[in-house]
Amino acid sequence: MFNNKSQSRNDGRIRVLFHITDFNDGGIESSLIQWLRILDRTRFKVSLSVMHTSPAWENRFRVLIPPDVDVEVLVDRPWLKYFQSKRYERRLGKLGRIARDVHNTLAVRPHVAKRAAQLARDVDVIVDFDMSLRRLSGRFDVAWLGVNHFSFDARLGGRPRKIQRLLTQYRRYHGVAALNQHMADEAVRIFEGKLERVIVLPNAIDIESIRERASACHDDIQLTPNGAPYIVSVARLDEVQKDHRTLLRAYAELARRGTVEEHLVIVGNGAYREELQNLARELDVRERVHFVGHQDNPHPIVARASLLVLSSKYEGMPMVLLEALAIGKAIVATDCPTGPREILDGGKAGTLVPVGDIRAMADAMERLLTDIGPREALAVKARTRADHYGIEESNRRLLSFLEAVGAA
């Protein structure tokens, strides 16, 4: 399909451009970093375009980009990024948001389209990692792969007008990638089979790198009093999706039973931090629950935990579970749409509990914390399951898509 592009390569490698709007502190950004690292450089030449340079990009992510990845910032002029800068500073009121929307339509989008066309001349495929370029998809004589990170049902269920609008844009991609089979099935159903191609492309992990980072010294953080053992949760403090309320109530139930000594360590920041701290106080577990904020490298904290808990209402393909598999950690996760069931191999590589079920979560944690046998067995299965998301399998999946659309 794209033979002219393929023939113009000067070293035989497939030139892949990843794109994302900006970098914040979510799982999408972490999964993109993994993709930039794990692609086989004998097969792929990798570049990255970023719409806006956020504070998280400047302070954290820029240094994580592999040195051989060329980075292009699309909105690179002060007058173009004025409103976005105000947004990062949280100084954009209602009128400011209206002005931003007009500014984006009249100035930013045309500029981005021009820059994207320029970049497309030197690549074979654009991986639109957050589908923020969907208005441009299908253009510039390159292959387009749009990556969706969340449940289609959770985001679009009961919204027929939005579904129809997105269908017009999504069907121009040569492929839409879902992170697991459940999400792929949702896409086929919700868009009535009208997308050109739906593929399953799970998040990728560099297993050895994760294990190496997990062994790093983390003595500068005092997690629990006197080094008490702990359960860990690593997630943005966002109760719309992550549901720390259920986790705190389950932990409070566990504490009341008096059967375990583990504290609870919560890694992450977000708008709900104060509310959750107040809830821990109301539940009379504040002395045993420790909010340690965002951590650039949470892997050592996970590695030293007795087990990891994910309490989400819905997910995409949570990186924290993939990374916990690589570390070899016993896991308790809600059986939410989508991600945990597939990642944990139907419950063989971790324990699944119903969403919002306080007692079931408390029971699962208690069972693993009081019986070392099942906990160690899950840890062994976790390390084996991690290989499904490792470098070799991830490269194979992307190459298979590119071959299918004629871009390889």
Short mmCIF file of C-alpha atoms in Angstrom, two decimals:
data_model
loop_
_atom_site.label_atom_id
_atom_site.label_comp_id
_atom_site.label_asym_id
_atom_site.label_seq_id
_atom_site.Cartn_x
_atom_site.Cartn_y
_atom_site.Cartn_z
CA MET A 1 0.00 0.00 0.00
CA PHE A 2 2.87 2.35 0.74
CA ASN A 3 5.55 0.94 -1.55
CA ASN A 4 6.90 4.33 -2.63
CA LYS A 5 7.64 5.19 0.97
CA SER A 6 9.19 1.81 1.68
CA GLN A 7 11.50 2.02 -1.32
CA SER A 8 12.78 5.44 -0.20
CA ARG A 9 14.33 4.16 3.04
CA ASN A 10 18.07 4.52 3.02
CA ASP A 11 18.83 1.79 5.59
CA GLY A 12 15.95 -0.66 5.17
CA ARG A 13 14.34 0.11 8.52
CA ILE A 14 10.66 0.97 8.99
CA ARG A 15 10.38 4.60 10.08
CA VAL A 16 7.85 4.91 12.90
CA LEU A 17 6.62 8.24 14.25
CA PHE A 18 4.82 8.07 17.60
CA HIS A 19 2.61 11.02 18.49
CA ILE A 20 1.05 12.20 21.76
CA THR A 21 -0.61 15.44 22.83
CA ASP A 22 1.48 15.96 25.94
CA PHE A 23 2.99 14.19 28.92
CA ASN A 24 1.32 14.13 32.30
CA ASP A 25 1.66 11.49 35.01
CA GLY A 26 -0.65 8.77 33.70
CA GLY A 27 -0.22 5.26 32.38
CA ILE A 28 -0.42 6.28 28.72
CA GLU A 29 2.79 8.28 29.03
CA SER A 30 4.58 5.43 30.80
CA SER A 31 3.47 2.93 28.17
CA LEU A 32 4.69 5.21 25.37
CA ILE A 33 8.12 5.43 26.99
CA GLN A 34 8.23 1.63 27.02
CA TRP A 35 7.41 1.44 23.30
CA LEU A 36 10.13 3.97 22.48
CA ARG A 37 12.61 1.78 24.35
CA ILE A 38 11.69 -1.73 23.25
CA LEU A 39 11.35 -1.46 19.47
CA ASP A 40 14.07 -3.41 17.66
CA ARG A 41 16.41 -0.81 16.20
CA THR A 42 17.55 -3.21 13.47
CA ARG A 43 13.98 -3.15 12.12
CA PHE A 44 12.64 0.24 13.20
CA LYS A 45 13.81 3.85 13.16
CA VAL A 46 11.84 5.60 15.89
CA SER A 47 10.84 9.25 16.30
CA LEU A 48 8.39 11.12 18.51
CA SER A 49 6.17 14.16 18.05
CA VAL A 50 4.68 15.98 21.05
CA MET A 51 1.94 18.58 20.64
CA HIS A 52 2.73 20.54 23.82
CA THR A 53 5.61 20.56 26.29
CA SER A 54 4.01 20.12 29.71
CA PRO A 55 5.68 20.59 33.11
CA ALA A 56 5.80 16.78 33.46
CA TRP A 57 7.62 16.59 30.12
CA GLU A 58 10.22 19.13 31.20
CA ASN A 59 10.65 17.81 34.74
CA ARG A 60 10.41 14.06 34.23
CA PHE A 61 9.85 12.53 30.82
CA ARG A 62 12.28 14.35 28.54
CA VAL A 63 15.28 12.59 30.09
CA LEU A 64 13.56 9.20 29.72
CA ILE A 65 13.42 9.41 25.92
CA PRO A 66 16.07 7.13 24.36
CA PRO A 67 18.89 9.22 22.86
CA ASP A 68 18.39 7.84 19.33
CA VAL A 69 14.75 9.03 19.20
CA ASP A 70 14.32 12.34 17.37
CA VAL A 71 11.76 14.53 19.13
CA GLU A 72 9.63 17.18 17.42
CA VAL A 73 7.45 19.64 19.32
CA LEU A 74 4.55 20.64 17.09
CA VAL A 75 3.25 23.69 18.97
CA ASP A 76 6.59 25.40 19.41
CA ARG A 77 5.82 29.13 19.17
CA PRO A 78 4.94 31.26 22.22
CA TRP A 79 1.81 32.78 20.70
CA LEU A 80 0.54 29.35 19.66
CA LYS A 81 1.00 27.76 23.06
CA TYR A 82 -0.22 30.74 25.13
CA PHE A 83 -3.54 29.22 26.24
CA GLN A 84 -2.07 25.77 26.83
CA SER A 85 0.58 27.33 29.08
CA LYS A 86 -2.17 29.04 31.09
CA ARG A 87 -3.92 25.68 31.39
CA TYR A 88 -0.79 24.06 32.83
CA GLU A 89 -0.61 26.94 35.31
CA ARG A 90 -4.30 26.38 36.19
CA ARG A 91 -5.04 29.97 35.25
CA LEU A 92 -7.56 29.31 32.50
CA GLY A 93 -11.08 30.35 33.50
CA LYS A 94 -14.32 29.88 31.62
CA LEU A 95 -13.71 32.74 29.18
CA GLY A 96 -10.15 31.55 28.75
CA ARG A 97 -11.36 28.08 27.79
CA ILE A 98 -13.68 29.57 25.19
CA ALA A 99 -10.85 31.69 23.79
CA ARG A 100 -8.58 28.61 23.78
CA ASP A 101 -11.10 26.62 21.75
CA VAL A 102 -11.37 29.39 19.16
CA HIS A 103 -7.59 29.79 19.09
CA ASN A 104 -7.12 26.05 18.61
CA THR A 105 -9.56 25.95 15.71
CA LEU A 106 -8.23 29.00 13.88
CA ALA A 107 -4.51 28.78 14.62
CA VAL A 108 -3.25 25.66 16.38
CA ARG A 109 -4.92 22.98 14.28
CA PRO A 110 -3.81 24.41 10.90
CA HIS A 111 -0.27 24.77 12.24
CA VAL A 112 -0.25 21.20 13.56
CA ALA A 113 -1.57 19.89 10.24
CA LYS A 114 1.24 21.64 8.39
CA ARG A 115 3.89 20.31 10.77
CA ALA A 116 2.46 16.78 10.65
CA ALA A 117 2.57 16.85 6.83
CA GLN A 118 6.23 17.84 6.99
CA LEU A 119 7.09 15.03 9.41
CA ALA A 120 5.14 12.47 7.37
CA ARG A 121 7.52 12.92 4.43
CA ASP A 122 10.20 11.06 6.36
CA VAL A 123 8.22 8.25 7.97
CA ASP A 124 6.36 5.11 6.93
CA VAL A 125 3.82 4.94 9.74
CA ILE A 126 2.32 7.34 12.28
CA VAL A 127 1.33 5.72 15.55
CA ASP A 128 -1.20 8.18 16.95
CA PHE A 129 -0.77 7.06 20.54
CA ASP A 130 -3.68 9.02 22.01
CA MET A 131 -5.64 9.48 18.75
CA SER A 132 -5.31 13.25 19.05
CA LEU A 133 -4.47 13.53 15.33
CA ARG A 134 -7.66 11.73 14.30
CA ARG A 135 -8.81 14.72 12.19
CA LEU A 136 -5.70 14.15 10.05
CA SER A 137 -5.81 10.35 9.99
CA GLY A 138 -5.44 8.67 6.63
CA ARG A 139 -3.59 11.58 5.04
CA PHE A 140 0.00 12.15 3.84
CA ASP A 141 0.51 8.76 2.11
CA VAL A 142 1.62 6.97 5.28
CA ALA A 143 0.11 4.16 7.33
CA TRP A 144 -1.88 5.34 10.35
CA LEU A 145 -2.36 3.37 13.55
CA GLY A 146 -4.56 4.89 16.25
CA VAL A 147 -4.16 3.52 19.78
CA ASN A 148 -7.12 3.50 22.17
CA HIS A 149 -6.28 3.07 25.86
CA PHE A 150 -9.69 2.77 27.50
CA SER A 151 -12.89 0.77 27.37
CA PHE A 152 -15.03 1.93 24.47
CA ASP A 153 -18.15 1.04 26.43
CA ALA A 154 -17.04 3.05 29.48
CA ARG A 155 -16.24 6.11 27.39
CA LEU A 156 -18.88 5.96 24.64
CA GLY A 157 -21.72 3.78 25.87
CA GLY A 158 -25.08 5.50 25.42
CA ARG A 159 -23.62 8.37 23.37
CA PRO A 160 -24.67 7.64 19.75
CA ARG A 161 -23.85 11.11 18.42
CA LYS A 162 -20.29 10.97 19.69
CA ILE A 163 -19.91 7.43 18.38
CA GLN A 164 -21.00 8.55 14.92
CA ARG A 165 -18.66 11.55 14.96
CA LEU A 166 -15.68 9.43 16.03
CA LEU A 167 -16.53 6.74 13.50
CA THR A 168 -16.08 9.26 10.69
CA GLN A 169 -12.55 9.93 11.95
CA TYR A 170 -11.58 6.47 13.21
CA ARG A 171 -12.45 4.68 9.99
CA ARG A 172 -9.73 6.67 8.20
CA TYR A 173 -7.04 4.95 10.29
CA HIS A 174 -5.53 1.92 8.60
CA GLY A 175 -5.81 0.26 11.98
CA VAL A 176 -7.25 1.02 15.40
CA ALA A 177 -5.34 -0.72 18.18
CA ALA A 178 -7.10 -1.91 21.31
CA LEU A 179 -5.00 -2.92 24.28
CA ASN A 180 -6.76 -6.25 24.80
CA GLN A 181 -9.29 -8.54 23.13
CA HIS A 182 -12.17 -7.29 25.30
CA MET A 183 -11.60 -3.73 24.05
CA ALA A 184 -11.22 -4.95 20.48
CA ASP A 185 -14.57 -6.72 20.70
CA GLU A 186 -16.13 -3.53 22.10
CA ALA A 187 -14.74 -1.54 19.16
CA VAL A 188 -16.15 -3.95 16.58
CA ARG A 189 -19.56 -3.88 18.24
CA ILE A 190 -19.86 -0.19 19.08
CA PHE A 191 -18.69 0.90 15.60
CA GLU A 192 -20.74 -1.86 13.92
CA GLY A 193 -17.77 -3.41 12.13
CA LYS A 194 -17.17 -0.26 10.06
CA LEU A 195 -13.54 0.36 11.08
CA GLU A 196 -10.99 -0.69 8.47
CA ARG A 197 -9.02 -2.89 10.88
CA VAL A 198 -9.08 -3.50 14.63
CA ILE A 199 -6.00 -5.10 16.15
CA VAL A 200 -4.95 -6.09 19.66
CA LEU A 201 -1.75 -4.32 20.67
CA PRO A 202 -1.09 -4.60 24.41
CA ASN A 203 1.20 -2.22 26.22
CA ALA A 204 4.81 -3.32 26.02
CA ILE A 205 7.34 -3.70 28.82
CA ASP A 206 11.09 -3.97 29.03
CA ILE A 207 11.18 -6.69 31.67
CA GLU A 208 14.88 -6.57 32.45
CA SER A 209 14.85 -2.78 32.76
CA ILE A 210 11.90 -2.92 35.17
CA ARG A 211 13.65 -5.53 37.31
CA GLU A 212 16.82 -3.47 37.31
CA ARG A 213 14.90 -0.36 38.42
CA ALA A 214 13.13 -2.41 41.08
CA SER A 215 16.48 -3.29 42.63
CA ALA A 216 17.52 0.36 42.93
CA CYS A 217 18.08 1.80 46.39
CA HIS A 218 15.07 3.67 47.75
CA ASP A 219 16.26 4.37 51.30
CA ASP A 220 15.51 8.10 50.99
CA ILE A 221 11.78 7.46 51.48
CA GLN A 222 10.46 6.41 54.87
CA LEU A 223 7.37 4.46 53.92
CA THR A 224 6.18 2.90 57.17
CA PRO A 225 7.09 3.30 60.86
CA ASN A 226 9.96 1.03 61.90
CA GLY A 227 9.97 -0.61 58.48
CA ALA A 228 6.61 -2.34 58.95
CA PRO A 229 5.53 -4.57 56.01
CA TYR A 230 3.00 -3.06 53.65
CA ILE A 231 0.49 -3.48 50.84
CA VAL A 232 1.00 -1.05 47.94
CA SER A 233 -1.30 0.72 45.49
CA VAL A 234 0.19 2.70 42.60
CA ALA A 235 -2.40 4.83 40.83
CA ARG A 236 -3.46 8.38 40.15
CA LEU A 237 -5.75 9.67 42.93
CA ASP A 238 -8.78 9.87 40.64
CA GLU A 239 -11.96 8.46 42.11
CA VAL A 240 -13.82 8.64 38.79
CA GLN A 241 -11.70 5.68 37.68
CA LYS A 242 -9.35 4.36 40.35
CA ASP A 243 -11.65 3.86 43.38
CA HIS A 244 -9.29 4.20 46.33
CA ARG A 245 -12.41 4.58 48.49
CA THR A 246 -13.13 0.87 48.14
CA LEU A 247 -9.47 0.05 48.81
CA LEU A 248 -9.44 2.14 51.99
CA ARG A 249 -12.66 0.59 53.25
CA ALA A 250 -11.38 -2.92 52.48
CA TYR A 251 -8.13 -2.14 54.27
CA ALA A 252 -10.04 -0.77 57.26
CA GLU A 253 -12.01 -4.03 57.37
CA LEU A 254 -8.73 -5.95 57.24
CA ALA A 255 -7.29 -3.85 60.06
CA ARG A 256 -10.37 -4.45 62.24
CA ARG A 257 -9.91 -8.20 61.85
CA GLY A 258 -6.44 -7.90 63.38
CA THR A 259 -5.03 -10.78 61.35
CA VAL A 260 -2.23 -8.96 59.48
CA GLU A 261 0.44 -6.43 60.35
CA GLU A 262 0.80 -4.84 56.91
CA HIS A 263 0.31 -1.10 56.52
CA LEU A 264 -1.06 0.40 53.28
CA VAL A 265 1.19 2.57 51.08
CA ILE A 266 -0.54 4.63 48.38
CA VAL A 267 1.71 5.93 45.59
CA GLY A 268 0.28 8.70 43.40
CA ASN A 269 -1.08 12.23 43.36
CA GLY A 270 -4.36 13.69 42.25
CA ALA A 271 -7.29 15.93 43.02
CA TYR A 272 -8.80 13.48 45.53
CA ARG A 273 -5.81 13.23 47.86
CA GLU A 274 -7.29 15.34 50.68
CA GLU A 275 -10.64 13.53 50.49
CA LEU A 276 -8.93 10.15 50.68
CA GLN A 277 -6.76 11.21 53.60
CA ASN A 278 -9.90 12.36 55.42
CA LEU A 279 -11.58 9.03 54.66
CA ALA A 280 -8.61 7.15 56.12
CA ARG A 281 -8.99 9.26 59.25
CA GLU A 282 -12.74 8.60 59.45
CA LEU A 283 -12.08 4.86 59.11
CA ASP A 284 -9.56 5.07 61.96
CA VAL A 285 -6.66 3.76 59.86
CA ARG A 286 -4.84 7.04 59.19
CA GLU A 287 -1.82 5.91 61.23
CA ARG A 288 -1.47 2.82 59.06
CA VAL A 289 -2.14 4.41 55.63
CA HIS A 290 0.73 6.33 54.05
CA PHE A 291 0.25 8.66 51.07
CA VAL A 292 3.73 9.04 49.56
CA GLY A 293 2.79 11.01 46.43
CA HIS A 294 4.09 10.54 42.92
CA GLN A 295 7.32 8.58 42.56
CA ASP A 296 9.43 8.72 39.41
CA ASN A 297 10.52 5.16 40.07
CA PRO A 298 7.91 3.27 42.11
CA HIS A 299 9.37 -0.15 41.25
CA PRO A 300 11.48 -0.54 44.43
CA ILE A 301 8.39 0.28 46.51
CA VAL A 302 6.40 -2.38 44.65
CA ALA A 303 9.25 -4.89 44.92
CA ARG A 304 9.36 -4.59 48.73
CA ALA A 305 5.59 -4.78 49.22
CA SER A 306 3.84 -7.91 50.45
CA LEU A 307 1.38 -7.52 47.58
CA LEU A 308 0.04 -4.96 45.10
CA VAL A 309 -3.63 -3.95 44.88
CA LEU A 310 -5.45 -2.27 41.98
CA SER A 311 -8.98 -1.14 42.86
CA SER A 312 -10.16 0.51 39.62
CA LYS A 313 -13.72 0.86 38.32
CA TYR A 314 -12.45 0.59 34.74
CA GLU A 315 -9.08 0.44 33.00
CA GLY A 316 -7.40 0.14 29.65
CA MET A 317 -4.22 -1.88 30.03
CA PRO A 318 -2.82 -0.73 33.38
CA MET A 319 0.96 -0.48 33.26
CA VAL A 320 1.20 -0.98 37.01
CA LEU A 321 -0.06 -4.56 36.62
CA LEU A 322 2.34 -5.34 33.77
CA GLU A 323 5.25 -3.94 35.77
CA ALA A 324 4.17 -5.88 38.88
CA LEU A 325 4.19 -9.06 36.78
CA ALA A 326 7.74 -8.33 35.67
CA ILE A 327 8.83 -7.78 39.27
CA GLY A 328 7.10 -11.01 40.33
CA LYS A 329 4.58 -9.56 42.73
CA ALA A 330 1.41 -11.16 44.07
CA ILE A 331 -1.54 -9.04 42.86
CA VAL A 332 -5.13 -8.39 43.90
CA ALA A 333 -7.10 -6.48 41.23
CA THR A 334 -10.69 -5.63 40.53
CA ASP A 335 -12.19 -7.55 37.63
CA CYS A 336 -13.06 -4.29 35.90
CA PRO A 337 -13.49 -3.48 32.22
CA THR A 338 -10.93 -3.81 30.79
CA GLY A 339 -7.40 -5.11 31.32
CA PRO A 340 -6.93 -6.92 34.64
CA ARG A 341 -8.61 -10.20 33.64
CA GLU A 342 -6.54 -10.51 30.47
CA ILE A 343 -3.30 -9.35 32.08
CA LEU A 344 -3.70 -11.80 34.96
CA ASP A 345 -4.59 -14.64 32.59
CA GLY A 346 -8.12 -15.04 33.90
CA GLY A 347 -6.95 -15.02 37.52
CA LYS A 348 -4.10 -17.52 37.14
CA ALA A 349 -1.39 -14.87 37.62
CA GLY A 350 -3.23 -12.79 40.23
CA THR A 351 -6.44 -12.63 42.24
CA LEU A 352 -9.51 -10.93 40.74
CA VAL A 353 -12.34 -9.48 42.87
CA PRO A 354 -15.59 -7.76 41.87
CA VAL A 355 -15.54 -3.98 41.39
CA GLY A 356 -16.56 -2.12 44.54
CA ASP A 357 -16.79 -5.28 46.68
CA ILE A 358 -15.20 -4.27 49.98
CA ARG A 359 -15.48 -7.65 51.67
CA ALA A 360 -14.16 -9.61 48.67
CA MET A 361 -11.13 -7.32 48.47
CA ALA A 362 -10.47 -7.60 52.20
CA ASP A 363 -10.81 -11.40 52.03
CA ALA A 364 -8.43 -11.66 49.07
CA MET A 365 -5.79 -9.51 50.76
CA GLU A 366 -6.13 -11.44 54.02
CA ARG A 367 -5.83 -14.81 52.28
CA LEU A 368 -2.59 -13.87 50.53
CA LEU A 369 -1.07 -12.09 53.52
CA THR A 370 -1.72 -14.93 55.96
CA ASP A 371 -0.69 -17.82 53.70
CA ILE A 372 2.73 -17.51 52.10
CA GLY A 373 2.18 -20.53 49.81
CA PRO A 374 -0.45 -19.00 47.48
CA ARG A 375 1.37 -15.67 47.56
CA GLU A 376 4.63 -17.21 46.39
CA ALA A 377 2.83 -19.31 43.77
CA LEU A 378 1.24 -16.17 42.29
CA ALA A 379 4.63 -14.45 42.25
CA VAL A 380 6.10 -17.28 40.17
CA LYS A 381 3.16 -17.24 37.74
CA ALA A 382 3.43 -13.45 37.48
CA ARG A 383 7.02 -13.57 36.25
CA THR A 384 6.10 -16.15 33.61
CA ARG A 385 3.05 -14.16 32.47
CA ALA A 386 5.19 -11.03 32.02
CA ASP A 387 6.87 -12.61 28.98
CA HIS A 388 3.59 -12.21 27.04
CA TYR A 389 4.13 -8.44 27.14
CA GLY A 390 7.91 -8.42 26.69
CA ILE A 391 10.14 -7.07 23.94
CA GLU A 392 10.00 -9.99 21.50
CA GLU A 393 6.21 -10.37 21.52
CA SER A 394 5.62 -6.62 21.30
CA ASN A 395 7.89 -6.19 18.30
CA ARG A 396 6.19 -9.10 16.58
CA ARG A 397 2.71 -7.60 17.09
CA LEU A 398 3.60 -4.20 15.63
CA LEU A 399 5.47 -5.73 12.70
CA SER A 400 2.48 -7.96 11.94
CA PHE A 401 0.21 -4.91 11.61
CA LEU A 402 2.68 -3.06 9.36
CA GLU A 403 3.02 -6.07 7.11
CA ALA A 404 -0.77 -6.37 6.89
CA VAL A 405 -1.15 -2.78 5.65
CA GLY A 406 1.87 -2.90 3.34
CA ALA A 407 4.04 -0.52 5.35
CA ALA A 408 6.76 -3.11 6.10
#
